[in-house]
Amino acid sequence: AGQSRRLGRGSIFTSKDVRRQTVVIAKKAFSSVASVGLGLGYLAYLRVRHREQNDPNSCTPFVVHGGKALTRELLSRCPSLQREYELPKWCTNTHAQTLIGYGRMFTIFLEYDRQLVRCADGGQVGLDWLVKARFTPPARPPSTPEEAANRAVVPHNIPAACDLPDDAPVFIMLHGINGGSHEGPSKWAVATGAVRGWRCVALN
């Protein structure tokens, strides 16, 4: 550590000076690479954002149905299915929304009881009936429709299935492609029905 050598006329550099200069150069190189990476990432975000904003159908949902009376009644009671989707101000990128949706899997934990049903064509489906929320004491079922509608969708507001009345409405959750009852969107949809006192089941 105490060694030094002469580099040029009148200049003496110790090994400590060399290490210091190496650290300085490494920091500058890292800063340059980080700046370039952030710049490219921001340009990519602007490109995706521009494409989304200029696509008139990107945020306008539509429902394909046969026009029967039950479907028409369902649509009349669910105006959000035909309303233009408003992107969250804090998350407008579709890829980021996908990642956040995946992360929601770890924000709620539910206990299911799986029922296997053999179909006439030889296939098999699984019905995951909600038992209760995990790691949280079950709540009492709501006593009035007003109470059910005003309950916050949080795990400690989910009643146990065994405490529900026999005539409780049954909510069937149909997941999307490659989804399942373990996915975040499915679990939160089930939780939304459960806090209202519905008997919930996810079809797999």
GROMACS .gro file of C-alpha atoms in nm:
model
  204
    1ALA     CA    1   0.000   0.000   0.000
    2GLY     CA    2   0.293   0.231   0.065
    3GLN     CA    3   0.457   0.167  -0.270
    4SER     CA    4   0.465   0.440  -0.533
    5ARG     CA    5   0.610   0.492  -0.871
    6ARG     CA    6   0.700   0.793  -1.080
    7LEU     CA    7   0.487   0.849  -1.393
    8GLY     CA    8   0.626   1.136  -1.593
    9ARG     CA    9   0.834   1.428  -1.470
   10GLY     CA   10   0.740   1.543  -1.119
   11SER     CA   11   0.436   1.311  -1.086
   12ILE     CA   12   0.411   1.043  -0.820
   13PHE     CA   13   0.106   0.811  -0.801
   14THR     CA   14   0.055   0.572  -0.513
   15SER     CA   15  -0.154   0.255  -0.540
   16LYS     CA   16  -0.421   0.435  -0.334
   17ASP     CA   17  -0.444   0.706  -0.600
   18VAL     CA   18  -0.483   0.442  -0.870
   19ARG     CA   19  -0.769   0.278  -0.682
   20ARG     CA   20  -0.937   0.614  -0.633
   21GLN     CA   21  -0.913   0.695  -1.002
   22THR     CA   22  -1.050   0.352  -1.090
   23VAL     CA   23  -1.355   0.409  -0.870
   24VAL     CA   24  -1.416   0.751  -1.026
   25ILE     CA   25  -1.397   0.608  -1.378
   26ALA     CA   26  -1.630   0.319  -1.287
   27LYS     CA   27  -1.889   0.560  -1.141
   28LYS     CA   28  -1.880   0.775  -1.454
   29ALA     CA   29  -1.920   0.471  -1.676
   30PHE     CA   30  -2.215   0.344  -1.468
   31SER     CA   31  -2.382   0.685  -1.478
   32SER     CA   32  -2.344   0.700  -1.855
   33VAL     CA   33  -2.490   0.352  -1.906
   34ALA     CA   34  -2.779   0.425  -1.666
   35SER     CA   35  -2.857   0.753  -1.841
   36VAL     CA   36  -2.863   0.586  -2.181
   37GLY     CA   37  -3.083   0.305  -2.048
   38LEU     CA   38  -3.332   0.545  -1.891
   39GLY     CA   39  -3.342   0.750  -2.209
   40LEU     CA   40  -3.411   0.448  -2.426
   41GLY     CA   41  -3.674   0.324  -2.182
   42TYR     CA   42  -3.852   0.659  -2.186
   43LEU     CA   43  -3.849   0.668  -2.566
   44ALA     CA   44  -3.997   0.317  -2.575
   45TYR     CA   45  -4.268   0.428  -2.329
   46LEU     CA   46  -4.354   0.729  -2.545
   47ARG     CA   47  -4.378   0.506  -2.852
   48VAL     CA   48  -4.615   0.263  -2.682
   49ARG     CA   49  -4.817   0.547  -2.530
   50HIS     CA   50  -4.850   0.717  -2.867
   51ARG     CA   51  -4.974   0.395  -3.025
   52GLU     CA   52  -5.230   0.342  -2.748
   53GLN     CA   53  -5.363   0.697  -2.766
   54ASN     CA   54  -5.407   0.680  -3.142
   55ASP     CA   55  -5.598   0.351  -3.136
   56PRO     CA   56  -5.968   0.445  -3.108
   57ASN     CA   57  -6.065   0.090  -3.007
   58SER     CA   58  -5.798   0.032  -2.744
   59CYS     CA   59  -6.016   0.141  -2.452
   60THR     CA   60  -6.368   0.077  -2.586
   61PRO     CA   61  -6.501  -0.264  -2.473
   62PHE     CA   62  -6.776  -0.448  -2.656
   63VAL     CA   63  -6.987  -0.748  -2.559
   64VAL     CA   64  -7.075  -1.023  -2.806
   65HIS     CA   65  -7.401  -1.198  -2.714
   66GLY     CA   66  -7.709  -1.355  -2.865
   67GLY     CA   67  -7.951  -1.083  -2.757
   68LYS     CA   68  -8.166  -1.301  -2.536
   69ALA     CA   69  -8.376  -1.156  -2.254
   70LEU     CA   70  -8.146  -1.272  -1.972
   71THR     CA   71  -7.840  -1.122  -2.142
   72ARG     CA   72  -8.018  -0.793  -2.206
   73GLU     CA   73  -8.120  -0.774  -1.840
   74LEU     CA   74  -7.764  -0.849  -1.731
   75LEU     CA   75  -7.625  -0.573  -1.954
   76SER     CA   76  -7.885  -0.327  -1.828
   77ARG     CA   77  -7.776  -0.397  -1.469
   78CYS     CA   78  -7.404  -0.374  -1.552
   79PRO     CA   79  -7.353  -0.045  -1.740
   80SER     CA   80  -6.978  -0.067  -1.681
   81LEU     CA   81  -6.964  -0.348  -1.941
   82GLN     CA   82  -7.056  -0.097  -2.213
   83ARG     CA   83  -6.885   0.213  -2.075
   84GLU     CA   84  -6.552   0.329  -2.213
   85TYR     CA   85  -6.267   0.198  -2.002
   86GLU     CA   86  -6.069   0.473  -1.831
   87LEU     CA   87  -5.702   0.396  -1.784
   88PRO     CA   88  -5.562   0.454  -1.434
   89LYS     CA   89  -5.370   0.780  -1.429
   90TRP     CA   90  -5.077   0.615  -1.252
   91CYS     CA   91  -5.058   0.315  -1.487
   92THR     CA   92  -5.145   0.381  -1.850
   93ASN     CA   93  -4.913   0.127  -2.011
   94THR     CA   94  -5.079  -0.202  -2.101
   95HIS     CA   95  -4.768  -0.407  -2.028
   96ALA     CA   96  -4.734  -0.250  -1.683
   97GLN     CA   97  -5.100  -0.330  -1.615
   98THR     CA   98  -5.033  -0.694  -1.702
   99LEU     CA   99  -4.743  -0.710  -1.456
  100ILE     CA  100  -4.945  -0.540  -1.183
  101GLY     CA  101  -5.231  -0.781  -1.244
  102TYR     CA  102  -4.990  -1.071  -1.196
  103GLY     CA  103  -4.858  -0.913  -0.876
  104ARG     CA  104  -5.211  -0.896  -0.732
  105MET     CA  105  -5.190  -1.273  -0.692
  106PHE     CA  106  -4.981  -1.212  -0.380
  107THR     CA  107  -5.210  -0.950  -0.222
  108ILE     CA  108  -5.491  -1.184  -0.114
  109PHE     CA  109  -5.498  -1.549  -0.005
  110LEU     CA  110  -5.812  -1.763  -0.026
  111GLU     CA  111  -5.888  -2.120   0.074
  112TYR     CA  112  -6.078  -2.332  -0.179
  113ASP     CA  113  -6.244  -2.672  -0.169
  114ARG     CA  114  -6.205  -2.836  -0.511
  115GLN     CA  115  -6.487  -3.042  -0.661
  116LEU     CA  116  -6.403  -3.246  -0.971
  117VAL     CA  117  -6.688  -3.298  -1.219
  118ARG     CA  118  -6.672  -3.558  -1.495
  119CYS     CA  119  -6.838  -3.434  -1.815
  120ALA     CA  120  -7.043  -3.641  -2.058
  121ASP     CA  121  -6.775  -3.613  -2.328
  122GLY     CA  122  -6.509  -3.759  -2.098
  123GLY     CA  123  -6.358  -3.428  -1.997
  124GLN     CA  124  -6.317  -3.303  -1.644
  125VAL     CA  125  -6.359  -2.960  -1.485
  126GLY     CA  126  -6.269  -2.840  -1.141
  127LEU     CA  127  -6.498  -2.627  -0.927
  128ASP     CA  128  -6.304  -2.436  -0.660
  129TRP     CA  129  -6.557  -2.341  -0.393
  130LEU     CA  130  -6.447  -2.061  -0.164
  131VAL     CA  131  -6.417  -2.175   0.196
  132LYS     CA  132  -6.280  -1.862   0.361
  133ALA     CA  133  -5.995  -1.613   0.349
  134ARG     CA  134  -5.663  -1.745   0.471
  135PHE     CA  135  -5.474  -1.590   0.763
  136THR     CA  136  -5.780  -1.378   0.854
  137PRO     CA  137  -6.070  -1.454   1.092
  138PRO     CA  138  -6.396  -1.484   0.894
  139ALA     CA  139  -6.649  -1.203   0.914
  140ARG     CA  140  -7.017  -1.252   0.982
  141PRO     CA  141  -7.238  -1.260   0.670
  142PRO     CA  142  -7.406  -0.927   0.585
  143SER     CA  143  -7.756  -0.899   0.728
  144THR     CA  144  -7.902  -0.652   0.476
  145PRO     CA  145  -7.845  -0.575   0.105
  146GLU     CA  146  -7.735  -0.224   0.202
  147GLU     CA  147  -7.468  -0.359   0.433
  148ALA     CA  148  -7.350  -0.601   0.165
  149ALA     CA  149  -7.324  -0.326  -0.096
  150ASN     CA  150  -7.127  -0.097   0.133
  151ARG     CA  151  -6.874  -0.351   0.257
  152ALA     CA  152  -6.516  -0.287   0.155
  153VAL     CA  153  -6.356  -0.564  -0.049
  154VAL     CA  154  -6.084  -0.669   0.196
  155PRO     CA  155  -5.998  -1.016   0.331
  156HIS     CA  156  -6.127  -0.955   0.684
  157ASN     CA  157  -6.476  -0.879   0.544
  158ILE     CA  158  -6.509  -1.224   0.382
  159PRO     CA  159  -6.745  -1.457   0.570
  160ALA     CA  160  -6.686  -1.832   0.591
  161ALA     CA  161  -6.887  -2.039   0.346
  162CYS     CA  162  -7.026  -2.253   0.629
  163ASP     CA  163  -7.187  -1.942   0.784
  164LEU     CA  164  -7.378  -1.844   0.469
  165PRO     CA  165  -7.752  -1.921   0.447
  166ASP     CA  166  -7.860  -2.210   0.226
  167ASP     CA  167  -8.033  -1.974  -0.018
  168ALA     CA  168  -7.730  -1.747  -0.064
  169PRO     CA  169  -7.676  -1.646  -0.430
  170VAL     CA  170  -7.407  -1.842  -0.614
  171PHE     CA  171  -7.139  -1.644  -0.793
  172ILE     CA  172  -6.949  -1.834  -1.065
  173MET     CA  173  -6.611  -1.692  -1.166
  174LEU     CA  174  -6.491  -1.780  -1.518
  175HIS     CA  175  -6.124  -1.695  -1.560
  176GLY     CA  176  -5.958  -1.584  -1.882
  177ILE     CA  177  -5.721  -1.770  -2.111
  178ASN     CA  178  -5.442  -1.949  -1.920
  179GLY     CA  179  -5.591  -1.824  -1.593
  180GLY     CA  180  -5.721  -2.004  -1.287
  181SER     CA  181  -5.866  -1.961  -0.941
  182HIS     CA  182  -5.513  -1.885  -0.813
  183GLU     CA  183  -5.473  -1.573  -1.031
  184GLY     CA  184  -5.497  -1.229  -0.872
  185PRO     CA  185  -5.789  -1.098  -1.084
  186SER     CA  186  -5.984  -1.419  -1.020
  187LYS     CA  187  -5.925  -1.410  -0.644
  188TRP     CA  188  -6.024  -1.044  -0.614
  189ALA     CA  189  -6.338  -1.105  -0.822
  190VAL     CA  190  -6.428  -1.394  -0.590
  191ALA     CA  191  -6.357  -1.174  -0.288
  192THR     CA  192  -6.587  -0.904  -0.430
  193GLY     CA  193  -6.873  -1.151  -0.441
  194ALA     CA  194  -6.787  -1.308  -0.106
  195VAL     CA  195  -6.803  -0.984   0.095
  196ARG     CA  196  -7.159  -0.940  -0.037
  197GLY     CA  197  -7.261  -1.272   0.113
  198TRP     CA  198  -7.257  -1.476  -0.208
  199ARG     CA  199  -7.143  -1.837  -0.229
  200CYS     CA  200  -6.848  -1.817  -0.469
  201VAL     CA  201  -6.698  -2.077  -0.697
  202ALA     CA  202  -6.423  -2.049  -0.959
  203LEU     CA  203  -6.451  -2.277  -1.262
  204ASN     CA  204  -6.123  -2.431  -1.382
   0.00000   0.00000   0.00000
